[in-house]
Tab-separated table of C-alpha atoms and ligand atoms in Angstrom:
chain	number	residue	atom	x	y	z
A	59	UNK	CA	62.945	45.753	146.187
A	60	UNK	CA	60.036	44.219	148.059
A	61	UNK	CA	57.416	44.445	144.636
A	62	UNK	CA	58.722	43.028	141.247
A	63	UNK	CA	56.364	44.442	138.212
A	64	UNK	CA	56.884	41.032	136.272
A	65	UNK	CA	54.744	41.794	133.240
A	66	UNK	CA	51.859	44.006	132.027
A	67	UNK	CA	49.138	43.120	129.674
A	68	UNK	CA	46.756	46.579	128.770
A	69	UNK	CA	46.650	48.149	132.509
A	70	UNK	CA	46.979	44.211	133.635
A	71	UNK	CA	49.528	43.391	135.987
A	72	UNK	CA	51.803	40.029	137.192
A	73	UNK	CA	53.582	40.797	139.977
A	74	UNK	CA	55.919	39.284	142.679
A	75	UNK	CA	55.559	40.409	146.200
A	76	UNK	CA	58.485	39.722	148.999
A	77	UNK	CA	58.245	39.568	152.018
A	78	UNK	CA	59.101	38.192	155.434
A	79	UNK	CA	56.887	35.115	155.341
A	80	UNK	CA	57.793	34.363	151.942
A	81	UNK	CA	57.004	35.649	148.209
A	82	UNK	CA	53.380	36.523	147.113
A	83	UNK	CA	52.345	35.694	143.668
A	84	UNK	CA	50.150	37.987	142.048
A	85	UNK	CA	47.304	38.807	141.263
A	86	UNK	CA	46.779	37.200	144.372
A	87	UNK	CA	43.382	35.783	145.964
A	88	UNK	CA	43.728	36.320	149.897
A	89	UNK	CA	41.508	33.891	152.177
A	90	UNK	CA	39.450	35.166	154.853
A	91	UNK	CA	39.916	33.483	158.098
A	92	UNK	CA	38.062	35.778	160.208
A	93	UNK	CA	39.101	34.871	163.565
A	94	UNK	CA	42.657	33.229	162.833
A	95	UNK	CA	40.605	30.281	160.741
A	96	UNK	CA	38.651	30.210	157.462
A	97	UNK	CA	34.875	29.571	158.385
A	98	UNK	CA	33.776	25.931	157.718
A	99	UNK	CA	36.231	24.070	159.359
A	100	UNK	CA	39.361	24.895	157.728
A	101	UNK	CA	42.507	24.009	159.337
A	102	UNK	CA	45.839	25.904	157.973
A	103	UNK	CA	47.412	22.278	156.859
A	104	UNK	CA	44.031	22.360	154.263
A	105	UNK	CA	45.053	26.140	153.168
A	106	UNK	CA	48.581	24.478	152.589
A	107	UNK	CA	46.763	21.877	149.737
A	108	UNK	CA	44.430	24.035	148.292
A	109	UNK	CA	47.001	26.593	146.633
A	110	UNK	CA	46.597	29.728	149.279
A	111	UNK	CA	49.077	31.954	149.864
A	112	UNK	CA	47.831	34.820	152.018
A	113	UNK	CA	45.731	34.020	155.385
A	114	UNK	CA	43.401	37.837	155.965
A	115	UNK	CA	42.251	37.810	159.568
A	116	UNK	CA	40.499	40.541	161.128
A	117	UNK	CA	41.661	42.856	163.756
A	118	UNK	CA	38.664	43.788	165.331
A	119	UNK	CA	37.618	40.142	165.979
A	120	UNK	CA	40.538	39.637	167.226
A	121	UNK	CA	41.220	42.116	169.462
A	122	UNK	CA	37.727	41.703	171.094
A	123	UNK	CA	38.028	38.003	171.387
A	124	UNK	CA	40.621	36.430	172.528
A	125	UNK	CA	42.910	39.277	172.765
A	126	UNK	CA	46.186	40.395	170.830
A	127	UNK	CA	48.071	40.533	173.880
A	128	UNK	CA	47.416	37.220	174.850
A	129	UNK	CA	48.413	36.613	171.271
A	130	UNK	CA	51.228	38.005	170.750
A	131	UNK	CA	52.590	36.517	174.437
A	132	UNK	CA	52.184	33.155	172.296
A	133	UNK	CA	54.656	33.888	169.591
A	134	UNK	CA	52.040	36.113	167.453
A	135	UNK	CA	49.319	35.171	164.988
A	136	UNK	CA	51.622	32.524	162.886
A	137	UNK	CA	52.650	30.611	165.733
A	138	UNK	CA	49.259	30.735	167.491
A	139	UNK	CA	47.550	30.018	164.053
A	140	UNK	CA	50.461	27.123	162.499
A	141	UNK	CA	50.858	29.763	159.781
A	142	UNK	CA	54.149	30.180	158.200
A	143	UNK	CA	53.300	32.120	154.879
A	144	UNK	CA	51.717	35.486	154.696
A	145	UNK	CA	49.030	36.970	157.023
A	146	UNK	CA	47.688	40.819	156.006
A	147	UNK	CA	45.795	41.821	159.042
A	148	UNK	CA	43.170	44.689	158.074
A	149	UNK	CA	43.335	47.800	160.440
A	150	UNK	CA	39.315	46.981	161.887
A	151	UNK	CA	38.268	49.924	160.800
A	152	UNK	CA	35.386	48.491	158.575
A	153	UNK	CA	34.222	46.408	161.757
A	154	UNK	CA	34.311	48.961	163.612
A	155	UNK	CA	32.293	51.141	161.354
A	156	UNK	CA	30.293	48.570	160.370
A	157	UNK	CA	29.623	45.635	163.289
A	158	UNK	CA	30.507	47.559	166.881
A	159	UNK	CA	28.031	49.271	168.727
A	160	UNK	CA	27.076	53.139	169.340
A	161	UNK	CA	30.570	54.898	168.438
A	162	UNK	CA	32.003	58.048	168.298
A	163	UNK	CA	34.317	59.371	165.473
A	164	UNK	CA	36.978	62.123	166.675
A	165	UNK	CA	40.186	63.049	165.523
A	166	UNK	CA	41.445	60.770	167.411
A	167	UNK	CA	39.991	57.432	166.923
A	168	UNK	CA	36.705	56.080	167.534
A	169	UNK	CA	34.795	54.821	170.567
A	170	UNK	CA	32.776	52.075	170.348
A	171	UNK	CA	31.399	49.098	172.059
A	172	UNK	CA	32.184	45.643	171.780
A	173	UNK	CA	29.908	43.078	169.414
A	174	UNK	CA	30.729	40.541	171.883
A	175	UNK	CA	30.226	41.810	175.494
A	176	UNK	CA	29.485	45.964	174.755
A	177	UNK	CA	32.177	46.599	176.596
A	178	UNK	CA	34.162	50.381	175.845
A	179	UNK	CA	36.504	50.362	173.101
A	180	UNK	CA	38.464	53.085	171.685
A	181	UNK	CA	40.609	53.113	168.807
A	182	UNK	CA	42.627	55.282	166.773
A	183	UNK	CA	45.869	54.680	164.144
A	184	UNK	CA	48.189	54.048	166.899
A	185	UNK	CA	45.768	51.309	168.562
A	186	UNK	CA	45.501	49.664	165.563
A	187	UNK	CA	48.809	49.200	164.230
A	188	UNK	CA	49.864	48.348	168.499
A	189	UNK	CA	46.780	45.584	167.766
A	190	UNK	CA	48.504	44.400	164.440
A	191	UNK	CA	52.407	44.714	165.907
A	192	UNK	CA	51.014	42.333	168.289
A	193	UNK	CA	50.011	40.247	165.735
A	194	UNK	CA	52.579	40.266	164.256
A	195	UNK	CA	51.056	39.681	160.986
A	196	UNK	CA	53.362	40.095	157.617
A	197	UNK	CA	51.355	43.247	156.087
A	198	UNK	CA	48.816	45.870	158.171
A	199	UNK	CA	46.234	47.868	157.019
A	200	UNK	CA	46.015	51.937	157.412
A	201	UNK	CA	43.237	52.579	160.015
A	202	UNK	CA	40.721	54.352	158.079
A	203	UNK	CA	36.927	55.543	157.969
A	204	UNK	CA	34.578	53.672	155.202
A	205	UNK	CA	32.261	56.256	154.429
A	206	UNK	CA	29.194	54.641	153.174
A	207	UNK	CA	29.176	54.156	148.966
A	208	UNK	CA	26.626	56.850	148.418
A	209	UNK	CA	27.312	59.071	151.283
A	210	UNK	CA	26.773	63.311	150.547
A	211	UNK	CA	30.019	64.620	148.848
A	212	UNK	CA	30.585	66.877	151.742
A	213	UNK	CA	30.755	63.978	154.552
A	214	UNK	CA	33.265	62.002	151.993
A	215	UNK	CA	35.850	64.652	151.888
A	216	UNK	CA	35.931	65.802	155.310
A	217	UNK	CA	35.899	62.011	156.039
A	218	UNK	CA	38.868	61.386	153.352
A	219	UNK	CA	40.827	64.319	154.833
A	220	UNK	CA	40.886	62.794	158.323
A	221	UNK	CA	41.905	59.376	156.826
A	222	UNK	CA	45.286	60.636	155.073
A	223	UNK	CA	46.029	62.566	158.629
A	224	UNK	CA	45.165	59.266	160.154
A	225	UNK	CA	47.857	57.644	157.665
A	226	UNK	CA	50.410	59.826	158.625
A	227	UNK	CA	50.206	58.660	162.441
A	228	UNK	CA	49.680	55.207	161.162
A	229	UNK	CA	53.287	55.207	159.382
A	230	UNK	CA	54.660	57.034	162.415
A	231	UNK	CA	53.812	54.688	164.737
A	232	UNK	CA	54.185	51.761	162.600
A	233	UNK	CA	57.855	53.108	162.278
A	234	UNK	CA	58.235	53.263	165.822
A	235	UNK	CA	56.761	49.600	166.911
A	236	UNK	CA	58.817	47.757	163.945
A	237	UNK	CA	62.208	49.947	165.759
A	238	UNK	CA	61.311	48.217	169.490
A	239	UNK	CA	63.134	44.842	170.703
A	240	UNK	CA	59.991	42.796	171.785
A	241	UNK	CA	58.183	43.202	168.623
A	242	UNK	CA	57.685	40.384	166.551
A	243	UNK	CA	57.616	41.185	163.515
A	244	UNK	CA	60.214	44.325	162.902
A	245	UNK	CA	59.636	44.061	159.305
A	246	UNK	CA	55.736	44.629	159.378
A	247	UNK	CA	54.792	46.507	156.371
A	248	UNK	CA	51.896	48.788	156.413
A	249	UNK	CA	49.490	49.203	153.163
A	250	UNK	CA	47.866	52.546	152.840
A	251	UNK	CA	44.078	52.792	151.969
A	252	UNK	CA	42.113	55.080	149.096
A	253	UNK	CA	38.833	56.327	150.036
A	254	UNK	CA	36.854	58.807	148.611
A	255	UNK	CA	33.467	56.639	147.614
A	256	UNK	CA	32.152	56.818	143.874
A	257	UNK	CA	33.709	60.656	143.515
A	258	UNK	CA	36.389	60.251	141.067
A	259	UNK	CA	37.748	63.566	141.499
A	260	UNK	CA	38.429	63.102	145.848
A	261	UNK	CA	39.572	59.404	145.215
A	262	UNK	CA	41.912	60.835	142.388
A	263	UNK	CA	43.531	63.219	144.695
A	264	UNK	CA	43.537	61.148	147.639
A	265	UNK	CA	45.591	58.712	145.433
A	266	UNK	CA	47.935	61.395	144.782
A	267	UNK	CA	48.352	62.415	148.166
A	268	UNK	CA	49.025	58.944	149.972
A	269	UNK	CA	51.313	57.731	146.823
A	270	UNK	CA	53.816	60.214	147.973
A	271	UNK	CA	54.087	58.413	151.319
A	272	UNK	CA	56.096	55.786	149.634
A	273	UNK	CA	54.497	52.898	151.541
A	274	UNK	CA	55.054	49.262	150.855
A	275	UNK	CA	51.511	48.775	148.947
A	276	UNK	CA	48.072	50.785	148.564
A	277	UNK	CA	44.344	49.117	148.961
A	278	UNK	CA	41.313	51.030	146.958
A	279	UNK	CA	38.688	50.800	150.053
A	280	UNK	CA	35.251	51.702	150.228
A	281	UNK	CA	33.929	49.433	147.285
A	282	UNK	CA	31.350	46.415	147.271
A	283	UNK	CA	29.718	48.353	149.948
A	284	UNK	CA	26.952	48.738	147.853
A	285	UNK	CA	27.672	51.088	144.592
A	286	UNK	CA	26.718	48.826	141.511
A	287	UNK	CA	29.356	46.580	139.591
A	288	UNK	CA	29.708	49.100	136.770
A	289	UNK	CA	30.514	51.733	139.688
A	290	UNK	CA	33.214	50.582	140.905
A	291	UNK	CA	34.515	49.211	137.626
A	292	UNK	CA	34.777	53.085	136.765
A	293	UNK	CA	36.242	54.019	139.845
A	294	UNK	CA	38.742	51.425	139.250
A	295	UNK	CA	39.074	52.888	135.884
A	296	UNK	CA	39.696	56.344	137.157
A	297	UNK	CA	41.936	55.869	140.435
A	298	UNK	CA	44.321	52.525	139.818
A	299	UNK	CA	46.534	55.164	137.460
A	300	UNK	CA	47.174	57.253	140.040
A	301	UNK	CA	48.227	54.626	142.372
A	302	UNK	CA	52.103	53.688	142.038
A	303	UNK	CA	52.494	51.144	139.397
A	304	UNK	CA	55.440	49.890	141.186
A	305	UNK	CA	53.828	48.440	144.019
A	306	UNK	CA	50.733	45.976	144.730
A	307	UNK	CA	47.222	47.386	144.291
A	308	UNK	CA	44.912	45.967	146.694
A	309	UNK	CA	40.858	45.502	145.927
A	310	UNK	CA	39.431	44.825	149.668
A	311	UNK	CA	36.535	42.791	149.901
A	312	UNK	CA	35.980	42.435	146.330
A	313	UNK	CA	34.556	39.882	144.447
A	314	UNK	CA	32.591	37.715	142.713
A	315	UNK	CA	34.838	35.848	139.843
A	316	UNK	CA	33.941	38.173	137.197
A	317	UNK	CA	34.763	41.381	139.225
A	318	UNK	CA	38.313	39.975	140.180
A	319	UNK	CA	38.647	39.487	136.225
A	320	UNK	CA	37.405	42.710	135.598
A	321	UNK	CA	39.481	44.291	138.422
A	322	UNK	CA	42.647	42.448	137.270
A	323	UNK	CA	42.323	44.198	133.782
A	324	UNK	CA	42.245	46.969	135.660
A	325	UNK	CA	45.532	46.928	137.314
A	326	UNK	CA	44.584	45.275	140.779
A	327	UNK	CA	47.087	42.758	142.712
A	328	UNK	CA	45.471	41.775	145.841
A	329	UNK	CA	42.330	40.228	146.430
A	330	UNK	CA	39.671	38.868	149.550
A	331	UNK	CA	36.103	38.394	150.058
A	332	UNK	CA	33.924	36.121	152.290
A	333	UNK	CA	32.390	35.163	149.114
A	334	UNK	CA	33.456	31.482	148.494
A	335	UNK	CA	33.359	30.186	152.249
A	336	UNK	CA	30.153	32.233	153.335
A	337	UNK	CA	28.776	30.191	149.751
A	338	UNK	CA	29.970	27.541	150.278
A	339	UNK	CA	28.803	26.843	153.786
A	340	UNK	CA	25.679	27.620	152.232
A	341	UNK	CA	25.821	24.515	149.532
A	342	UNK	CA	26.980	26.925	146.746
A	343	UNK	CA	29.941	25.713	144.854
A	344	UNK	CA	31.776	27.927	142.170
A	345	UNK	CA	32.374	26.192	138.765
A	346	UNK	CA	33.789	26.749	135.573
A	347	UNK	CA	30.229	26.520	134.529
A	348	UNK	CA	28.446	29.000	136.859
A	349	UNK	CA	27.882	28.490	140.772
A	350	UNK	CA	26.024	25.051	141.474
A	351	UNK	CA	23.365	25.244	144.646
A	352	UNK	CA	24.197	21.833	145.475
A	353	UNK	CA	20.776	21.709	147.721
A	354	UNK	CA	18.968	21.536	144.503
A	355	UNK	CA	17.148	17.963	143.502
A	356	UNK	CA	18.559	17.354	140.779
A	357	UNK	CA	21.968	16.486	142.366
A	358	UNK	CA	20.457	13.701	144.278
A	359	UNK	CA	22.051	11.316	141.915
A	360	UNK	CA	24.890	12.977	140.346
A	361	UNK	CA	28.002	10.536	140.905
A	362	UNK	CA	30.346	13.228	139.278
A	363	UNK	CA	32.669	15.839	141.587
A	364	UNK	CA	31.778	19.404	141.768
A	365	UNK	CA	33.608	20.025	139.373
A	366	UNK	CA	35.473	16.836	136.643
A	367	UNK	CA	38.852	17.767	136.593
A	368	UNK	CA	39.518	19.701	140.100
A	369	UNK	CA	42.086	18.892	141.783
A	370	UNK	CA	40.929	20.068	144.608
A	371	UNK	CA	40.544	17.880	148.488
A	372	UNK	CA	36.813	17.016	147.709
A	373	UNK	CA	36.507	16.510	143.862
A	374	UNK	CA	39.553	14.170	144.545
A	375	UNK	CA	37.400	12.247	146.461
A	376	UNK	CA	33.663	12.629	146.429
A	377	UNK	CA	30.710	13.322	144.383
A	378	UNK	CA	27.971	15.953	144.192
A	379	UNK	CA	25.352	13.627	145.433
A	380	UNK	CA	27.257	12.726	148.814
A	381	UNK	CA	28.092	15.949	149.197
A	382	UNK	CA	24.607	17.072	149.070
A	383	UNK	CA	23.320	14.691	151.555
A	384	UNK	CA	25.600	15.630	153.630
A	385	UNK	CA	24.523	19.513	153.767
A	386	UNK	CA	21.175	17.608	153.615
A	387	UNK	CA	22.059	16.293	156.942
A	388	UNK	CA	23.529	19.067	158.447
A	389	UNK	CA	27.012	17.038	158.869
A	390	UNK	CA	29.798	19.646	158.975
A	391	UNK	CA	31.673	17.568	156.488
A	392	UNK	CA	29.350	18.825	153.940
A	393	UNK	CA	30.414	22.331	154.810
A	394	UNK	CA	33.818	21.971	154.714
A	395	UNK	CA	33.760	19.836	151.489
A	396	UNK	CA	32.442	22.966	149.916
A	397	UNK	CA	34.257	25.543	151.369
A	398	UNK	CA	37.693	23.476	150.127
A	399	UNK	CA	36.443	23.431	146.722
A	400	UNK	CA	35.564	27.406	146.359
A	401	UNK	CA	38.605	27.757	148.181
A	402	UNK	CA	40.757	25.802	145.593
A	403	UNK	CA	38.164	27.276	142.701
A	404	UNK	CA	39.180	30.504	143.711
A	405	UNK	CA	42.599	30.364	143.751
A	406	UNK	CA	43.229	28.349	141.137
A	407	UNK	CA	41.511	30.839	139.124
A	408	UNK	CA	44.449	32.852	140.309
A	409	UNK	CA	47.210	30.782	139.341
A	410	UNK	CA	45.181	30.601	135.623
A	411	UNK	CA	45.274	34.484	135.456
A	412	UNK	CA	48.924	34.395	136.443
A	413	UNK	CA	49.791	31.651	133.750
A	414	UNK	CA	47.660	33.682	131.353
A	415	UNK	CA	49.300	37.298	131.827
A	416	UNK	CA	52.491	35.619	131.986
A	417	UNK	CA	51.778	34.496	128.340
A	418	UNK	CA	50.618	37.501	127.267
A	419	UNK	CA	46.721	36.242	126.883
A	420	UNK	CA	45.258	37.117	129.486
A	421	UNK	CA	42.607	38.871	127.378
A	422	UNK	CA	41.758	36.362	125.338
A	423	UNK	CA	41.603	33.852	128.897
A	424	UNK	CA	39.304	36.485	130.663
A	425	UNK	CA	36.538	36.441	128.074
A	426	UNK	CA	36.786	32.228	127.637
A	427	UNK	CA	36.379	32.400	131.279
A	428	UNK	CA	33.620	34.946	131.858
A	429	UNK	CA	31.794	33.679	128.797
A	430	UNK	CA	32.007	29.901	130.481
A	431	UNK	CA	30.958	30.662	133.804
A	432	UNK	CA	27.581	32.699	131.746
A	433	UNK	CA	27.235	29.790	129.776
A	434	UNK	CA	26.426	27.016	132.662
A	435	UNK	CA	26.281	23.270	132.593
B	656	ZN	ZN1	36.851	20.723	143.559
C-alpha cells in the first residue's frame, strides 16, 4: 500500500505517502528547484534544515539544458543533485505550452523549439516519461495539454480527450521503461493529471475516466493559470470527490498560503508553487502576520528576525534590518536569507496543518491562521 489515508477532517485529508526515496508526509508543500536547485542559492544540505521533503524540478529545463542523458549517465537526478528524499519531476508539458517557441500540437506530441537555443524539439507521452526514466526521479507527471483557464468549451474537450489517450501511452510506456535493466529507478511511479479548465461537468468526467486507471496518485492541472481564487475553489469543490480518496491529490502550481488552506479543506495532498522563492528573491518574506516587503524604510532599524520565533536558518541568526541592507546592496546573501525563510515558512505551515488534522482541529487552526496572516503586524 504505497498511500495511507491517516485521518479525515470534513473533506480534509492527512496522509502518508511511500515510496522509494522515503515516506511523504502530507499535505505536503513540494519545493521548486527548477533546474535541479531552488532559485536563490539553495543548496540541497539547506532543503535538508528547513523541513522539505519533496525537491519538484522541471523536465523541460532539464531536458533542454544540460541534458537527461547526460544525467542519467551520472547516476540520475539524486545523485547528480545530492538528493536522497523525493523528487516528482513534472511531464514539461506546461513549459512546453507555455515557455517554448512556435509549436505544433498533433496526436502525437508536440513540436516546438527550444527557449534556450530554438533548436527542434518534439515531444509526446513516450518522450516524456523516457526524459523522466532518465531522471530517474521518485514520481512523474502524465504528459498533458494545459488548455488556457478560459479557453472556448469546445477547444477544452477535444483538448481533454487527447490528454486521457495521451495517459494511456504514458502508463504504457512508463510500464515498459520501469521493466528494462538500465533504468534507474524501476519503481518510478507516474501521477495522472485532470484537465478540463473551469467546466465542472468535463473535469468531472475526466476524473472519472483517469480514476479507473488505478495509478499511484492524480494532480488537478490547469488552475492558477488565471481563473479567479473563488474559481478554482469551486472546481476544487466539484472534482476532488471524484478523484480516488485512497490516493494523494495533487494541486500543481498552487498557492498563496490561504489557497493551500483552502485547498487542504478541500481534500488536496500535494502542493508547489514558485511563490515563496520568486518572493523572496524579491525581498518579500511570508509571516504569520502577512508578507513583509523587507525593501520598505521602515525596516531600516528593526533588530528583530523576520519572523520572532522561526526557527528557521536566517531568523536563527539575523535581523530584518541586515537583511534588508543586504537586498539593499544587491549581496546574494540577502536573497538567499529570504528564500530560506519562505522556504521554512512554507513548510512549516505544513507540518502545523498536519499536527492540526491529526488532532482533529484543523478547522478551528485554518481560520486562526487565515485570520492572522489578514490581521498584519
Ligand atoms: Zn525565519
Amino acid at each position: 500500500m504505497k498511500y495511507e489515508l491517516l485521518k479525515t477532517e470534513g473533506r480534509a485529508k492527512r496522509g502518508r505517502f511511500h515510496t522509494v526515496h522515503g515516506v511523504i508526509e502530507t499535505p505536503v508543500f513540494m519545493n521548486v528547484g527548477t533546474v535541479a536547485a531552488i532559485k536563490g542559492a539553495v543548496s540541497t544540505d539547506d532543503l535538508r534544515q528547513i523541513k522539505t521533503q519533496v525537491e519538484l524540478s522541471n523536465t523541460y529545463h532539464l531536458h533542454v539544458r544540460t541534458g537527461d542523458k547526460l544525467i542519467k549517465e551520472l547516476g540520475g537526478l539524486h545523485k547528480f543533485m545530492a538528493w536522497d528524499k523525493p523528487i516528482l519531476t513534472d511531464s514539461g508539458g506546461f513549459q512546453v505550452f507555455s515557455l517554448a517557441g512556435i509549436r505544433k500540437i498533433k496526436e502525437e506530441g508536440v513540436t516546438f523549439n527550444s527557449h534556450i537555443d530554438g533548436r527542434k524539439i518534439f515531444m509526446g507521452p513516450e518522450e516524456s516519461m523516457q526524459i523522466q526514466s532518465n531522471l530517474g526521479s521518485t514520481i512523474a507527471m502524465a504528459f498533458d495539454e494545459c488548455p488556457p483557464a478560459l479557453a472556448e468549451r469546445k477547444y477544452v474537450e477535444d483538448s481533454v480527450a487527447r490528454t486521457t489517450r495521451w495517459l494511456h501511452r504514458c502508463k504504457a510506456e512508463m510500464a515498459r521503461l520501469n521493466s528494462l535493466d538500465d533504468t534507474i529507478n524501476k519503481e518510478q511511479l507516474l501521477f495522472g493529471i485532470n484537465q478540463g479548465a473551469i467546466f465542472n461537468d468535463i473535469r468531472i468526467e475526466h476524473a472519472n475516466i483517469i480514476s479507473e486507471l488505478d495509478l499511484p496518485g492524480y494532480a488537478v492541472g490547469g488552475l492558477a493559470v488565471g481563473e479567479s481564487h473563488e474559481q478554482m475553489y469551486d472546481v476544487l469543490d466539484h472534482v476532488v470527490p471524484y478523484l480516488p480518496q485512497n490516493k494523494p491529490t495533487y494541486l500543481m502550481g498552487v498557492g498563496t498560503p490561504a489557497n493551500i488552506l483552502e485547498a487542504v479543506d478541500r481534500g488536496i495532498d500535494f502542493f508547489d508553487c514558485v511563490y515563496p522563492s520568486r518572493n523572496g528573491r524579491h525581498g518579500h518574506v511570508y509571516t504569520n502576520h502577512g508578507k513583509l516587503n523587507l525593501f520598505n524604510q521602515k525596516f531600516e532599524k528593526d533588530m528583530r528576525p523576520i519572523e520572532e520565533g522561526c526557527g528557521c536558518p536566517t531568523c536563527r541568526t539575523y535581523s530584518r534590518a541586515y537583511v534588508r541592507h543586504l537586498l539593499k546592496a544587491k549581496e546574494m546573501l540577502g536573497m538567499r536569507l529570504c528564500v530560506l525563510h519562505n522556504l521554512y515558512f512554507y513548510n512549516t505551515m505544513m507540518e502545523e496543518i498536519r499536527d492540526a488534522l491529526d488532532e482533529g482541529r484543523f478547522a478551528q487552526y485554518k481560520k486562526d491562521k487565515l485570520a492572522s496572516m489578514e490581521a498584519g503586524e
